[in-house]
XYZ file of C-alpha atoms in Angstrom:
253
model
C 175.604 221.474 41.206
C 174.220 217.949 41.021
C 175.448 215.393 43.560
C 177.995 217.746 45.090
C 178.449 219.698 48.246
C 179.688 223.262 48.075
C 180.466 226.013 50.539
C 179.679 229.706 50.391
C 181.704 231.696 47.827
C 185.159 232.934 48.836
C 186.860 236.068 47.441
C 190.176 235.850 45.596
C 192.480 236.927 48.470
C 191.790 233.549 50.155
C 192.655 231.635 46.979
C 196.400 230.963 46.986
C 198.613 228.030 45.910
C 198.905 226.538 49.394
C 195.159 226.622 49.896
C 194.593 225.068 46.477
C 197.032 222.210 47.094
C 195.608 221.629 50.546
C 192.108 221.427 49.097
C 193.127 218.950 46.394
C 194.856 216.797 48.999
C 191.538 216.279 50.816
C 189.386 215.853 47.714
C 188.019 219.389 47.281
C 188.406 221.731 44.307
C 187.288 225.292 43.445
C 184.809 226.391 40.798
C 183.061 229.625 39.865
C 179.515 230.285 38.688
C 180.789 232.054 35.597
C 183.753 233.537 33.803
C 182.990 237.083 34.939
C 182.461 236.470 38.653
C 185.191 237.163 41.219
C 184.033 234.535 43.695
C 184.683 230.810 43.971
C 183.080 227.951 45.852
C 184.503 224.623 46.951
C 183.159 221.359 45.562
C 183.359 217.771 46.816
C 181.273 215.450 44.616
C 179.504 212.547 46.252
C 180.394 210.486 43.166
C 183.840 211.137 41.697
C 184.942 210.473 38.133
C 188.346 208.899 37.635
C 190.038 207.368 34.621
C 191.928 204.193 35.587
C 195.339 204.506 33.970
C 195.233 200.897 32.803
C 191.676 201.280 31.515
C 191.979 203.933 28.812
C 189.729 203.072 25.862
C 191.769 203.482 22.693
C 189.291 203.278 19.831
C 190.396 202.232 16.361
C 189.770 205.716 15.003
C 191.768 207.391 17.782
C 194.619 204.922 17.348
C 194.697 205.717 13.625
C 194.798 209.445 14.415
C 197.713 208.955 16.830
C 199.732 206.731 14.518
C 199.150 209.058 11.543
C 200.632 211.979 13.534
C 197.608 214.097 12.633
C 198.588 216.532 15.386
C 201.794 217.676 17.033
C 201.606 217.265 20.803
C 203.670 219.059 23.462
C 203.682 219.350 27.251
C 204.002 222.579 29.241
C 204.939 224.560 26.120
C 201.908 226.861 26.227
C 200.323 226.475 29.655
C 198.802 229.995 29.965
C 197.399 229.701 26.453
C 195.736 226.331 27.159
C 194.285 227.656 30.399
C 192.928 230.733 28.617
C 191.513 228.578 25.824
C 189.729 226.372 28.363
C 188.251 229.511 29.946
C 186.870 230.856 26.663
C 183.229 230.507 25.750
C 182.234 228.280 22.854
C 178.978 227.593 20.968
C 178.441 224.417 22.979
C 179.613 226.042 26.224
C 178.617 229.714 26.479
C 180.173 230.148 29.931
C 182.855 228.411 31.979
C 183.700 227.911 35.645
C 187.251 229.268 35.208
C 187.144 232.855 36.461
C 190.114 235.267 36.750
C 190.986 234.277 40.363
C 191.144 230.579 39.451
C 193.092 231.360 36.281
C 195.572 233.492 38.208
C 196.294 231.006 40.989
C 196.505 228.110 38.508
C 199.114 229.960 36.456
C 201.002 230.496 39.722
C 200.850 226.758 40.432
C 202.350 226.186 36.992
C 205.321 228.418 37.780
C 205.784 226.399 40.990
C 205.834 223.124 39.059
C 202.465 221.732 40.156
C 200.219 222.566 37.187
C 200.841 221.047 33.763
C 199.339 221.164 30.304
C 199.145 219.034 27.195
C 198.968 221.072 23.990
C 197.667 219.725 20.679
C 198.762 221.649 17.606
C 197.334 221.677 14.097
C 200.293 223.134 12.269
C 201.156 226.270 14.230
C 197.628 226.662 15.599
C 196.624 225.501 19.063
C 193.848 223.024 18.283
C 193.105 221.926 21.835
C 194.538 220.348 24.934
C 194.069 220.066 28.665
C 195.566 221.096 31.976
C 195.603 219.852 35.546
C 197.385 219.745 38.885
C 199.960 217.120 39.901
C 200.388 216.276 43.561
C 202.243 213.166 44.654
C 201.217 210.406 42.271
C 197.818 211.973 41.611
C 196.890 214.146 38.650
C 193.781 216.279 38.974
C 192.439 216.912 35.494
C 190.858 220.354 35.496
C 189.648 221.105 31.994
C 190.066 220.059 28.385
C 189.304 221.916 25.195
C 188.994 221.100 21.515
C 188.840 223.533 18.633
C 189.498 220.800 16.046
C 187.838 217.391 15.982
C 189.575 214.775 18.171
C 192.070 217.255 19.641
C 190.896 216.713 23.228
C 190.881 212.917 22.764
C 194.460 213.057 21.522
C 195.412 215.216 24.500
C 193.883 212.728 26.928
C 195.626 209.800 25.234
C 198.997 211.533 25.594
C 198.217 212.463 29.197
C 197.352 208.887 30.195
C 200.516 207.537 28.541
C 202.583 210.227 30.252
C 201.088 209.480 33.663
C 201.586 205.735 33.278
C 205.239 206.135 32.360
C 205.734 208.709 35.130
C 204.529 206.436 37.912
C 201.214 208.145 38.645
C 198.415 206.099 40.178
C 195.331 208.354 40.056
C 193.783 210.465 37.314
C 190.923 212.492 38.776
C 188.338 213.702 36.244
C 185.963 215.318 38.781
C 182.608 214.756 37.027
C 181.682 211.999 34.596
C 180.597 213.068 31.117
C 179.718 211.013 28.056
C 182.962 212.176 26.458
C 185.074 211.000 29.397
C 183.118 207.752 29.708
C 183.891 206.974 26.062
C 187.583 207.181 26.964
C 187.274 204.828 29.918
C 186.363 207.077 32.845
C 184.205 205.644 35.623
C 182.475 206.905 38.755
C 183.442 205.803 42.264
C 182.086 206.740 45.665
C 183.538 209.587 47.688
C 184.884 207.089 50.228
C 186.643 205.026 47.555
C 188.016 208.171 45.964
C 189.422 209.471 49.242
C 191.081 206.098 49.845
C 192.708 206.171 46.398
C 193.683 209.812 46.882
C 195.314 209.129 50.246
C 197.395 206.330 48.740
C 198.396 208.487 45.757
C 199.607 211.497 47.735
C 201.238 209.677 50.646
C 204.968 210.397 50.732
C 204.693 213.368 48.399
C 207.517 215.851 49.038
C 207.565 219.281 47.357
C 207.245 219.507 43.584
C 210.254 217.448 42.567
C 210.282 213.866 41.343
C 213.100 212.488 43.465
C 210.750 210.929 46.017
C 209.093 207.602 45.271
C 205.879 209.256 46.410
C 205.934 211.795 43.584
C 205.058 211.101 39.967
C 207.400 212.269 37.227
C 205.399 214.196 34.639
C 208.381 214.426 32.283
C 209.632 210.830 32.433
C 208.133 210.134 29.010
C 210.329 212.803 27.419
C 213.460 211.135 28.780
C 212.570 207.716 27.444
C 211.710 206.100 30.787
C 209.932 202.768 30.277
C 206.899 201.386 32.044
C 207.597 199.438 35.215
C 205.841 196.151 34.543
C 206.428 192.454 34.364
C 206.533 192.279 30.567
C 208.720 194.212 28.125
C 207.159 197.598 27.214
C 207.508 199.194 23.799
C 210.859 200.851 23.295
C 210.964 204.595 23.948
C 213.915 206.445 22.570
C 215.174 209.588 24.259
C 213.255 212.696 23.291
C 209.613 213.345 22.466
C 207.800 210.086 21.616
C 205.817 209.513 18.448
C 202.103 208.949 18.221
C 202.842 205.316 17.392
C 204.682 204.899 20.695
C 201.803 206.537 22.578
C 199.384 204.052 20.973
C 201.692 201.177 21.964
C 201.902 202.426 25.535
C 198.136 202.621 25.808
C 197.706 199.003 24.676
C 200.491 197.750 26.953
C 199.214 196.690 30.383
C 201.051 195.364 33.386
């Protein structure tokens, strides 16, 4: 893998939730060579992609899609389905790095409250979404998928708004792609990433949100406002609208 260091493959018995969280906490994550392999290797890129939470690029077309409520968006309503969809092959991606061991341990992390998903629905059909791991005030974006145009962009917009409202400080995107760059992602050095990571996970306690060192992934659903010096857009209790998400993404501290 370009610009990354990796270790020898490890079998599934070594891949458990504690090991996964420990790896994320020091800047390492697992991948597999293909969907059908049973082995994983550990990756630590020399250049790390992040998306600054105050730097999301909301294009005019994406804003129009959000405001028009083209899709229905949920969080943690279909985590196993999003994970499985991300692991499926597609014409533009014949194979994926999500093998059964990674899928299994990630589903376990979801039951423990660490892994979360954003689902984008076109009617009753799952059109796309994303999933990742939350630890402290860091969110490690693992994979996104789109089966309908703009579904993954909508998912990322909702994720960034959710993380901003929930007090997160780092959105890790692993590797920079043209798609992520168009949304505002940038590359930083390993040293800068580890510094940001250390700050984001310091004080993290368990999987709850009672500690100031832990982001609240569900704050947006309860109508919690942004903590900034100027008045944020009003968020009523319950799931926000696409219009509110667009307002949140154009509101900076």
